[in-house]
Coordinates of C-alpha atoms and ligand atoms in Angstrom, one line a residue:
M1 CA 79.1 92.6 106.1
A2 CA 81.6 90.5 108.0
E3 CA 84.3 88.9 105.9
P4 CA 83.6 85.1 105.6
Q5 CA 86.3 83.1 107.5
A6 CA 88.7 82.0 104.8
S7 CA 89.6 78.4 104.9
K8 CA 92.9 77.8 106.5
D9 CA 95.9 78.2 104.2
F10 CA 98.9 75.9 104.2
I11 CA 101.0 78.3 106.3
R12 CA 98.5 78.5 109.1
E13 CA 98.2 74.7 108.9
I14 CA 101.9 74.4 109.5
I15 CA 101.7 76.9 112.4
D16 CA 98.8 74.9 113.9
A17 CA 100.8 71.7 113.7
D18 CA 103.8 73.4 115.3
L19 CA 101.6 74.8 118.1
A20 CA 100.1 71.3 118.6
S21 CA 103.6 69.7 118.8
N22 CA 104.9 72.6 121.0
K23 CA 107.8 73.1 118.6
Y24 CA 108.4 76.7 119.6
Q25 CA 106.8 76.5 123.1
G26 CA 103.6 78.0 121.9
R27 CA 105.3 81.1 120.4
V28 CA 104.4 82.5 117.0
H29 CA 106.9 85.2 115.9
T30 CA 107.1 86.3 112.3
R31 CA 108.9 89.2 110.6
F32 CA 108.6 91.4 107.5
P33 CA 112.1 91.8 106.2
P34 CA 112.3 94.4 103.3
E35 CA 115.5 95.3 101.7
P36 CA 115.5 99.2 101.7
N37 CA 116.4 99.4 98.1
G38 CA 113.2 100.9 96.8
Y39 CA 109.6 101.7 97.8
L40 CA 107.2 98.9 98.8
H41 CA 104.6 97.6 96.3
I42 CA 101.4 95.7 96.5
G43 CA 103.3 92.4 96.6
H44 CA 105.0 93.6 99.8
A45 CA 101.5 94.4 101.1
K46 CA 100.6 90.8 100.6
S47 CA 103.6 89.8 102.7
I48 CA 103.0 92.4 105.3
C49 CA 99.3 91.4 105.7
L50 CA 100.4 87.7 105.9
N51 CA 103.2 88.2 108.5
F52 CA 101.5 90.8 110.7
G53 CA 98.1 89.1 110.2
I54 CA 99.4 85.7 111.4
A55 CA 101.0 87.4 114.4
E56 CA 97.7 89.1 115.3
Q57 CA 95.7 85.9 114.8
Y58 CA 97.9 83.8 116.9
N59 CA 98.6 86.4 119.6
G60 CA 102.2 86.4 118.5
K61 CA 104.6 89.1 117.4
C62 CA 105.8 90.4 114.1
N63 CA 109.1 92.3 113.6
L64 CA 109.8 95.0 111.0
R65 CA 113.4 94.3 110.0
F66 CA 115.4 96.1 107.4
D67 CA 117.4 93.5 105.5
D68 CA 120.2 96.1 104.9
T69 CA 123.2 94.0 104.1
N70 CA 123.9 95.5 100.7
P71 CA 125.2 99.0 101.1
A72 CA 125.4 99.7 97.3
K73 CA 121.7 100.0 96.7
E74 CA 120.2 101.0 100.1
E75 CA 119.2 104.4 101.3
E76 CA 117.7 106.1 104.2
E77 CA 114.8 107.5 102.0
Y78 CA 113.7 104.0 101.4
V79 CA 113.8 103.1 105.1
Q80 CA 111.5 106.0 105.9
S81 CA 109.1 105.2 103.1
I82 CA 108.8 101.6 104.3
I83 CA 108.1 102.7 107.8
T84 CA 105.4 105.0 106.6
D85 CA 103.8 102.4 104.3
V86 CA 103.7 99.6 106.9
K87 CA 102.1 102.0 109.4
W88 CA 99.6 103.3 106.9
L89 CA 98.5 99.7 106.1
G90 CA 97.6 99.5 109.7
F91 CA 100.2 97.4 111.3
D92 CA 102.3 97.9 114.4
W93 CA 105.7 96.4 115.2
Q94 CA 105.7 98.0 118.7
D95 CA 109.3 98.3 119.8
R96 CA 110.6 95.7 117.4
L97 CA 112.1 97.7 114.5
F98 CA 115.4 96.1 113.6
Y99 CA 118.2 96.4 111.2
A100 CA 120.2 93.5 109.9
S101 CA 123.2 95.7 109.9
D102 CA 122.9 96.0 113.7
Y103 CA 123.9 92.3 113.7
F104 CA 127.1 92.7 111.6
D105 CA 129.3 92.1 114.7
Q106 CA 127.4 89.0 115.7
M107 CA 127.4 87.7 112.1
Y108 CA 131.1 88.2 111.9
T109 CA 131.6 86.2 115.1
Y110 CA 129.5 83.4 113.7
A111 CA 131.6 83.4 110.5
E112 CA 134.7 83.0 112.6
D113 CA 133.1 80.1 114.3
L114 CA 132.5 78.4 111.0
V115 CA 136.1 79.0 110.0
K116 CA 137.3 77.5 113.3
K117 CA 135.1 74.5 112.7
G118 CA 136.7 74.0 109.3
K119 CA 133.4 74.9 107.6
A120 CA 134.4 78.1 105.8
Y121 CA 137.5 79.2 103.9
V122 CA 138.9 82.3 102.3
D123 CA 139.1 82.0 98.5
D124 CA 141.2 84.2 96.2
L125 CA 139.3 83.4 93.0
T126 CA 137.4 86.2 91.3
A127 CA 133.6 86.3 91.2
D128 CA 133.8 85.2 87.5
Q129 CA 136.0 82.2 88.3
I130 CA 133.8 81.2 91.2
A131 CA 130.8 81.2 88.9
E132 CA 132.6 79.3 86.3
L133 CA 133.8 76.6 88.7
R134 CA 130.4 76.2 90.3
G135 CA 129.3 73.8 87.5
T136 CA 125.8 73.5 86.2
L137 CA 122.7 71.4 87.0
T138 CA 124.1 68.6 84.9
N139 CA 127.8 69.1 85.7
P140 CA 129.4 69.0 89.1
G141 CA 131.4 71.9 90.4
T142 CA 135.2 72.1 90.7
K143 CA 137.0 72.7 94.0
S144 CA 138.8 76.0 94.3
P145 CA 142.6 75.6 94.6
Y146 CA 142.3 77.6 97.9
R147 CA 139.7 75.3 99.4
D148 CA 142.1 73.3 101.6
R149 CA 143.8 76.2 103.4
S150 CA 144.4 75.5 107.0
I151 CA 142.0 76.8 109.7
D152 CA 144.7 79.1 111.0
E153 CA 145.5 80.5 107.6
N154 CA 141.7 81.0 106.9
L155 CA 141.2 82.7 110.2
S156 CA 144.1 85.0 109.7
L157 CA 143.1 85.9 106.1
F158 CA 139.5 86.5 107.2
R159 CA 140.6 88.8 110.0
R160 CA 142.8 90.7 107.5
M161 CA 139.9 91.0 105.1
K162 CA 137.9 92.6 107.9
A163 CA 140.8 94.9 108.8
G164 CA 140.9 96.2 105.2
E165 CA 144.2 94.8 104.1
F166 CA 142.9 93.5 100.7
P167 CA 141.3 95.4 97.8
D168 CA 137.7 95.1 96.9
G169 CA 136.8 91.8 95.2
S170 CA 140.2 90.2 95.8
K171 CA 139.0 87.6 98.3
V172 CA 135.8 86.1 99.6
L173 CA 134.8 83.9 102.5
R174 CA 133.0 80.8 101.3
A175 CA 131.1 78.0 103.2
K176 CA 132.8 74.6 102.7
I177 CA 129.9 72.4 101.8
D178 CA 129.9 70.3 98.7
M179 CA 131.0 71.2 95.2
N180 CA 129.1 68.2 93.9
H181 CA 125.8 69.0 95.6
P182 CA 122.8 68.7 93.2
N183 CA 121.6 72.0 94.6
L184 CA 123.9 74.7 93.2
N185 CA 123.3 76.9 96.2
M186 CA 125.1 74.4 98.3
R187 CA 128.3 74.4 96.2
D188 CA 130.4 76.4 98.6
P189 CA 128.3 79.7 98.5
V190 CA 130.0 83.0 99.2
M191 CA 129.4 84.3 102.7
Y192 CA 131.4 87.6 102.7
R193 CA 132.8 89.9 100.0
I194 CA 135.1 92.8 100.3
L195 CA 133.4 96.1 99.4
R196 CA 134.3 99.6 100.3
A197 CA 131.0 101.3 100.4
T198 CA 129.4 103.6 102.9
H199 CA 126.5 101.9 104.6
H200 CA 123.4 103.9 105.5
N201 CA 123.5 102.6 109.1
T202 CA 127.1 101.5 109.8
G203 CA 128.9 104.1 107.8
D204 CA 132.4 103.1 106.9
K205 CA 132.9 100.7 109.8
W206 CA 132.9 97.7 107.5
C207 CA 134.6 96.8 104.3
I208 CA 133.3 93.3 104.3
Y209 CA 129.6 92.6 103.8
P210 CA 127.6 89.4 104.4
M211 CA 125.7 87.8 101.5
Y212 CA 122.0 87.5 101.7
D213 CA 121.8 83.7 102.2
W214 CA 124.3 83.8 105.0
A215 CA 122.8 86.8 106.7
H216 CA 119.1 86.1 106.5
G217 CA 118.9 82.9 108.6
L218 CA 121.1 84.5 111.2
E219 CA 118.8 87.5 111.4
D220 CA 115.8 85.2 111.9
S221 CA 117.8 83.2 114.5
I222 CA 119.0 86.2 116.4
E223 CA 115.4 87.6 116.6
H224 CA 114.0 84.1 117.6
I225 CA 111.6 84.1 114.7
T226 CA 109.5 80.9 114.6
H227 CA 108.2 81.0 111.1
S228 CA 110.3 82.7 108.4
I229 CA 107.9 83.3 105.6
C230 CA 109.4 84.1 102.2
T231 CA 108.6 83.8 98.5
L232 CA 109.0 80.7 96.4
E233 CA 112.3 81.6 94.7
F234 CA 113.9 80.9 98.1
E235 CA 112.7 77.4 98.2
N236 CA 115.9 75.9 96.9
H237 CA 117.9 78.2 99.3
R238 CA 116.2 76.5 102.3
P239 CA 118.8 73.7 102.5
L240 CA 121.5 76.4 102.8
Y241 CA 119.4 78.4 105.3
D242 CA 119.2 75.1 107.4
W243 CA 122.8 74.2 106.8
F244 CA 124.2 77.5 108.2
L245 CA 122.0 77.3 111.3
D246 CA 122.8 73.7 111.9
A247 CA 126.6 74.2 111.3
L248 CA 126.5 76.9 113.9
G249 CA 124.2 75.0 116.3
V250 CA 122.1 78.0 117.0
Y251 CA 118.3 78.6 117.3
H252 CA 116.7 77.5 114.1
P253 CA 113.4 79.0 112.7
Q254 CA 111.3 77.3 110.1
Q255 CA 111.5 78.8 106.6
I256 CA 108.2 78.5 104.7
E257 CA 107.8 79.7 101.1
F258 CA 104.6 81.0 99.3
A259 CA 103.9 82.3 95.8
R260 CA 104.6 85.9 95.3
L261 CA 101.8 88.2 94.1
N262 CA 101.8 89.2 90.5
L263 CA 99.3 91.6 89.0
T264 CA 98.2 92.1 85.4
F265 CA 99.2 95.2 83.4
T266 CA 102.0 96.2 85.7
V267 CA 105.5 95.3 86.9
M268 CA 106.2 94.6 90.5
S269 CA 109.9 94.3 91.1
K270 CA 111.6 97.2 92.9
R271 CA 114.4 97.0 90.4
L272 CA 112.0 97.6 87.4
L273 CA 110.0 100.2 89.3
L274 CA 113.3 102.0 90.0
Q275 CA 114.0 102.1 86.3
L276 CA 110.6 103.7 85.5
V277 CA 111.2 106.3 88.2
N278 CA 114.8 107.0 87.2
D279 CA 114.0 107.2 83.5
G280 CA 111.3 109.7 84.2
L281 CA 108.6 107.4 82.7
V282 CA 106.5 108.0 85.8
K283 CA 106.5 110.9 88.2
G284 CA 108.3 109.4 91.2
W285 CA 107.7 106.4 93.4
D286 CA 104.3 107.7 94.5
D287 CA 103.0 108.1 91.0
P288 CA 99.4 107.0 91.3
R289 CA 99.8 104.7 88.3
L290 CA 102.4 102.6 90.0
P291 CA 101.6 99.5 92.1
T292 CA 103.7 101.0 95.0
I293 CA 101.9 101.4 98.3
S294 CA 102.8 105.1 98.2
G295 CA 101.3 105.4 94.7
M296 CA 98.2 103.6 95.7
R297 CA 97.8 105.8 98.8
R298 CA 98.1 108.9 96.6
R299 CA 95.6 107.5 94.1
G300 CA 93.1 107.0 96.9
Y301 CA 93.2 103.3 97.6
S302 CA 92.3 102.6 101.2
P303 CA 94.4 100.5 103.6
S304 CA 91.3 98.4 104.5
G305 CA 90.6 97.8 100.8
I306 CA 94.2 96.6 100.3
R307 CA 94.0 94.4 103.4
T308 CA 90.8 92.8 102.1
F309 CA 92.4 92.2 98.7
A310 CA 95.4 90.5 100.4
K311 CA 93.1 88.3 102.5
R312 CA 91.0 87.3 99.5
I313 CA 93.9 86.4 97.2
G314 CA 95.1 84.0 99.9
V315 CA 98.5 82.2 99.9
A316 CA 99.4 79.5 97.6
K317 CA 102.4 77.3 96.6
V318 CA 102.1 78.0 92.9
N319 CA 102.9 81.3 91.1
S320 CA 100.0 82.9 89.4
I321 CA 98.9 86.4 88.2
V322 CA 96.0 88.2 89.8
D323 CA 93.7 90.4 87.7
F324 CA 94.3 94.1 88.4
E325 CA 90.5 94.5 88.2
F326 CA 90.1 92.3 91.2
L327 CA 92.2 94.7 93.3
E328 CA 90.1 97.6 92.0
Y329 CA 87.0 95.6 92.9
C330 CA 88.1 95.3 96.5
I331 CA 89.0 99.0 96.7
R332 CA 85.7 100.0 95.2
E333 CA 83.7 97.8 97.5
D334 CA 85.5 99.3 100.5
L335 CA 85.1 102.9 99.3
N336 CA 81.4 102.3 98.6
K337 CA 80.9 101.8 102.3
T338 CA 83.0 104.7 103.5
A339 CA 83.4 107.4 100.9
P340 CA 81.1 110.5 101.0
R341 CA 79.3 111.4 97.8
Y342 CA 79.7 114.6 96.0
M343 CA 78.9 115.9 92.5
G344 CA 81.5 117.1 90.1
V345 CA 81.6 117.7 86.4
L346 CA 84.7 116.6 84.5
R347 CA 83.9 118.1 81.1
P348 CA 81.5 120.9 81.7
L349 CA 78.7 122.0 79.5
K350 CA 76.8 125.2 80.5
V351 CA 73.1 124.9 81.1
T352 CA 70.9 128.0 81.6
I353 CA 67.5 127.4 83.1
E354 CA 65.5 130.1 81.4
N355 CA 62.5 130.1 83.8
Y356 CA 64.5 129.9 87.0
P357 CA 64.8 133.2 89.0
E358 CA 68.0 135.0 89.5
T359 CA 68.0 134.0 93.2
K360 CA 69.5 130.8 94.6
E361 CA 68.4 128.0 96.7
E362 CA 69.9 124.9 98.4
V363 CA 68.8 121.3 97.8
D364 CA 69.3 118.4 100.2
A365 CA 71.7 115.6 99.2
V366 CA 72.5 112.3 100.9
N367 CA 76.1 111.9 101.8
N368 CA 76.2 108.2 101.5
P369 CA 73.2 106.0 100.6
E370 CA 75.1 103.0 102.0
D371 CA 75.5 104.6 105.4
P372 CA 72.6 106.8 106.7
G373 CA 74.8 107.8 109.6
M374 CA 76.9 109.9 107.3
G375 CA 74.0 112.3 107.1
S376 CA 73.2 114.8 104.3
R377 CA 74.3 118.2 103.0
R378 CA 72.9 121.2 101.2
I379 CA 74.0 122.0 97.7
P380 CA 73.5 125.4 96.0
F381 CA 71.3 125.4 93.0
S382 CA 70.9 128.3 90.6
K383 CA 69.9 129.4 87.1
T384 CA 73.3 128.6 85.6
L385 CA 74.7 125.1 86.0
Y386 CA 77.2 122.8 84.5
I387 CA 76.5 119.3 83.4
E388 CA 78.7 116.7 81.8
Q389 CA 79.2 117.2 78.0
D390 CA 78.4 113.6 77.2
D391 CA 75.1 113.7 79.1
F392 CA 73.8 115.6 76.1
M393 CA 73.5 114.5 72.5
E394 CA 72.2 116.5 69.5
Q395 CA 71.3 113.3 67.6
P396 CA 70.7 110.7 70.3
P397 CA 71.0 107.1 69.2
P398 CA 68.2 104.7 70.2
K399 CA 69.6 103.7 73.6
F400 CA 70.7 107.2 74.7
Y401 CA 68.3 108.3 77.4
R402 CA 70.0 111.3 78.8
L403 CA 69.5 114.9 77.7
A404 CA 68.5 115.8 74.1
L405 CA 66.5 118.5 72.5
G406 CA 63.0 118.5 73.8
R407 CA 63.7 115.8 76.3
E408 CA 63.2 115.9 80.0
V409 CA 65.7 114.4 82.6
R410 CA 66.2 114.6 86.4
L411 CA 68.9 116.7 87.9
R412 CA 70.0 114.7 90.8
Y413 CA 68.5 116.0 94.1
A414 CA 66.9 119.0 92.3
Y415 CA 64.4 119.3 89.5
F416 CA 63.3 117.9 86.2
I417 CA 64.6 120.0 83.3
T418 CA 63.8 120.0 79.6
C419 CA 66.2 121.0 76.9
R420 CA 64.6 123.7 74.7
D421 CA 67.5 125.0 72.6
V422 CA 71.1 124.5 71.8
V423 CA 73.7 127.3 71.5
K424 CA 76.7 126.5 69.3
R425 CA 80.0 128.2 68.6
D426 CA 82.1 127.0 65.6
G427 CA 79.8 124.0 65.3
K428 CA 80.3 123.0 68.8
V429 CA 77.6 122.9 71.4
V430 CA 78.6 125.4 74.1
E431 CA 75.3 125.9 76.0
L432 CA 71.9 124.4 76.6
R433 CA 68.9 126.5 77.1
C434 CA 66.5 124.6 79.4
T435 CA 63.4 125.0 81.5
Y436 CA 62.6 123.4 84.8
D437 CA 59.4 122.3 86.4
P438 CA 59.2 123.9 89.8
A439 CA 56.8 121.2 90.9
T440 CA 59.5 118.6 90.7
K441 CA 61.6 119.8 93.6
G442 CA 63.6 117.0 95.2
G443 CA 63.6 115.2 91.8
Y444 CA 60.0 113.8 91.8
A445 CA 57.0 114.8 89.8
P446 CA 53.7 115.0 91.8
D447 CA 51.8 113.9 88.7
G448 CA 53.8 110.7 88.7
R449 CA 55.5 111.2 85.3
K450 CA 58.8 109.5 84.9
V451 CA 62.0 110.4 83.3
K452 CA 64.5 107.9 82.0
S453 CA 67.6 109.3 83.4
T454 CA 69.2 111.3 86.3
I455 CA 72.3 113.4 85.6
H456 CA 74.7 115.2 87.9
W457 CA 75.4 118.9 87.9
V458 CA 77.0 121.8 89.7
S459 CA 75.9 125.3 90.2
A460 CA 78.2 127.5 88.0
S461 CA 78.7 130.4 90.3
D462 CA 79.3 128.1 93.3
A463 CA 81.5 125.5 91.6
V464 CA 85.1 125.1 92.6
D465 CA 87.6 124.7 89.7
A466 CA 89.7 121.6 89.8
E467 CA 92.3 119.7 87.8
V468 CA 91.4 116.1 87.6
R469 CA 93.8 113.3 86.8
L470 CA 92.4 110.2 85.3
Y471 CA 94.4 107.0 85.3
N472 CA 94.5 104.0 83.0
K473 CA 96.5 100.9 83.1
L474 CA 100.3 101.5 83.1
F475 CA 101.0 98.9 80.5
T476 CA 99.2 97.9 77.3
V477 CA 99.6 94.2 77.9
R478 CA 98.6 91.8 80.7
D479 CA 102.1 90.6 81.4
P480 CA 104.7 93.2 80.3
L481 CA 107.6 90.8 81.2
D482 CA 106.4 88.0 79.1
Q483 CA 106.5 89.6 75.6
K484 CA 109.1 87.5 73.8
G485 CA 112.0 89.7 74.6
A486 CA 110.3 93.1 74.1
D487 CA 111.6 95.7 76.5
Y488 CA 108.8 96.2 79.1
K489 CA 109.4 100.0 78.9
T490 CA 108.3 100.0 75.3
L491 CA 104.9 98.6 76.4
L492 CA 103.9 101.5 78.6
N493 CA 100.4 102.8 77.9
P494 CA 100.7 106.3 76.4
Q495 CA 97.2 106.9 77.7
S496 CA 97.9 106.0 81.3
L497 CA 97.4 109.5 82.5
E498 CA 94.8 112.0 81.2
I499 CA 94.7 115.4 82.8
L500 CA 91.5 117.5 82.7
Q501 CA 92.1 121.1 83.6
Q502 CA 88.6 122.7 83.5
C503 CA 86.6 120.5 85.9
K504 CA 83.9 122.0 88.1
V505 CA 83.1 120.4 91.5
E506 CA 80.6 121.2 94.2
P507 CA 81.8 123.6 96.9
A508 CA 81.8 121.0 99.7
V509 CA 84.9 119.4 98.1
K510 CA 86.9 122.5 99.3
T511 CA 86.7 121.2 102.8
C512 CA 88.6 118.0 101.9
K513 CA 92.2 117.7 102.8
P514 CA 94.9 116.0 100.7
L515 CA 94.3 112.2 100.4
D516 CA 90.7 112.5 101.5
R517 CA 88.6 110.1 99.4
F518 CA 85.1 110.5 98.1
Q519 CA 82.8 109.5 95.3
F520 CA 81.7 111.8 92.5
E521 CA 78.3 110.4 91.6
R522 CA 78.2 108.5 88.4
L523 CA 82.0 109.1 87.8
G524 CA 83.9 107.0 90.3
Y525 CA 86.0 107.4 93.4
F526 CA 88.4 110.3 93.7
C527 CA 90.8 111.7 96.2
V528 CA 92.5 115.0 96.8
D529 CA 96.1 114.9 95.4
T530 CA 99.0 116.1 97.4
D531 CA 99.8 118.6 94.6
T532 CA 96.9 120.6 95.8
T533 CA 97.7 124.2 96.8
P534 CA 95.3 126.8 98.3
G535 CA 94.5 128.2 94.9
H536 CA 94.6 125.0 92.9
L537 CA 92.6 121.9 93.6
V538 CA 94.0 118.7 92.1
L539 CA 92.0 115.5 92.2
N540 CA 92.9 111.9 91.3
R541 CA 90.4 109.4 90.0
T542 CA 90.9 106.3 92.2
T543 CA 88.7 104.0 90.2
E544 CA 85.6 104.2 88.0
L545 CA 82.3 102.9 89.3
R546 CA 81.9 100.3 86.6
D547 CA 82.8 96.9 87.9
T548 CA 85.2 95.5 85.2
W549 CA 86.0 92.6 87.5
G550 CA 82.4 91.4 87.4
K551 CA 82.6 91.4 83.6
I552 CA 85.8 89.4 83.6
Q553 CA 84.2 86.9 85.9
S554 CA 81.0 86.5 83.9
A555 CA 83.1 86.2 80.7
A556 CA 85.0 83.4 82.4
G557 CA 81.8 81.5 83.2
P558 CA 80.6 80.4 86.6
K559 CA 83.2 79.7 89.3
P560 CA 83.1 76.3 90.9
Ligands
ATP1 P1 111.6 93.0 94.7 O1 111.9 92.0 93.7 O2 110.4 93.8 94.4 O3 112.7 93.9 95.1 P2 112.1 91.5 97.0 O4 111.6 90.1 97.3 O5 113.5 91.6 96.5 O6 111.2 92.1 96.0 P3 112.3 92.4 99.6 O7 112.5 93.8 100.1 O8 113.4 91.5 99.8 O9 111.9 92.5 98.1 O10 111.0 91.8 100.2 C1 110.6 91.8 101.5 C2 109.6 90.8 101.7 O11 108.4 90.9 100.8 C3 110.2 89.4 101.4 O12 109.8 88.5 102.4 C4 109.6 89.0 100.1 O13 109.5 87.7 100.0 C5 108.2 89.8 100.1 N1 107.8 90.1 98.8 C6 108.4 90.8 97.8 N2 107.7 90.8 96.7 C7 106.6 90.1 96.9 C8 105.4 89.8 96.1 N3 105.3 90.2 94.8 N4 104.5 89.0 96.7 C9 104.6 88.6 97.9 N5 105.6 88.9 98.7 C10 106.6 89.6 98.2
MG2 MG1 115.3 92.1 96.5

């Protein structure tokens, strides 16, 4: 089914208006500018889909740019992971992969320009003093005693800062704007600080580093970006973005802000995710429980499912929180169309079919009922099978229609079987003795009799052993950061990972490679985990089949 054309969002309306007025000579050029200080998450995916999506739609361009101006927290590992993730999502920056740090020389020249124009000065106050003198929303700021240094003195001091003549933190370069400005960001913001740190790209070349607000607009300007799309928290930085570019008189992109994506039952900021990783509360950045792109890839989420999700949540000007279940819904819908079906048993219960011969046969199974083009396969069937433990009950309650003593059910694609006897060990059911009706081959009775349920199974001697990892929500509460001061790390769900070691899956799964996705009938979508070795198959459950999003929707009543 083709995706219905979403109504135009406010960003695309701005772009349309700019195209109509020829503001950028018909160009549309966006960028995705991650700071390489962690792995990307689903919030970044929203931004990636938006920026690259707009470029595609308007026949424009989108750059991938590493906003690597802070050497303290940035690493090459993060750069590589970001490249992998953006590609995996299906986007292409062609030859436009840039590093903000490649512009350090140009930025420095621009800073000297501002000094020469009397619009920037070197300040000897400490960071604490600067913060203190900045004032508050209700109180004006206080001018630094160093604010009126001459242009020559400022130029000389700034050059000496760059030359490494002063210790870390002893001086900064500040823009000379307005200490009484109602917007605190405009009260002489810091442009450069002194910091001796090795940069992942420029090494030890620099001991002064530009601050984000100074650097970001310059990066956009240097790359001739038309629309610089960022999240809402930068809205009151826009006057500063504009001030720097106007003060320099250089090419000036349009900054546009949209609401960042928040998702229930998780945290999204790289800083918080890093803590979970560093504290060992999850198993690395690609832990399938994390909302990181690498975690979602490993869990079996598909790029197209994530792109659909990003499209459907749209862009807005107001912050909100999206139900995690809606993301799952989009993934499930996508996998339903593309994932081959297999059978697997998570908690095996042995079934012996007493009247079945010692020989074997193969039965036909459809690979994907949603897509006949995916064909069919043959599954071995034999006298000894495994079924799911909870598909049998000794004392079935009224609405339990699956297997029970004396009851007949259908084995998917195979035969009707009837349970005749139960073998127990230490009070626990360990085996079912059943009979089959040879006339029901393929799962239908020629006499037209019906059974109330169909269950999945695997042939015991053909089954492949697997470890299966089941995932639940990472946190126990919808919004772990809004819990009246409770540390979000204490709100982790102790049941977020359940490992089943004794699973039995049909032999065809052996042909799957790491990260291949499929459905186990009745159980959900799964994929092969990267921990798989030739002797040890590890599977992740991506999502269950049950649509919890639909439930949330109907509980909330009809949508307008
Ligand atoms: P984090 O707080 O997770 O570190 P960030 O905004 O600091 O996020 P950046 O690397 O600076 O991370 O982000 C790169 C781009 O992704 C920016 O344009 C940013 O606005 C966007 N982005 C980050 N988080 C989200 C989100 N939750 N929803 C939408 N866009 C986001
Ligand atoms: Mg950040």
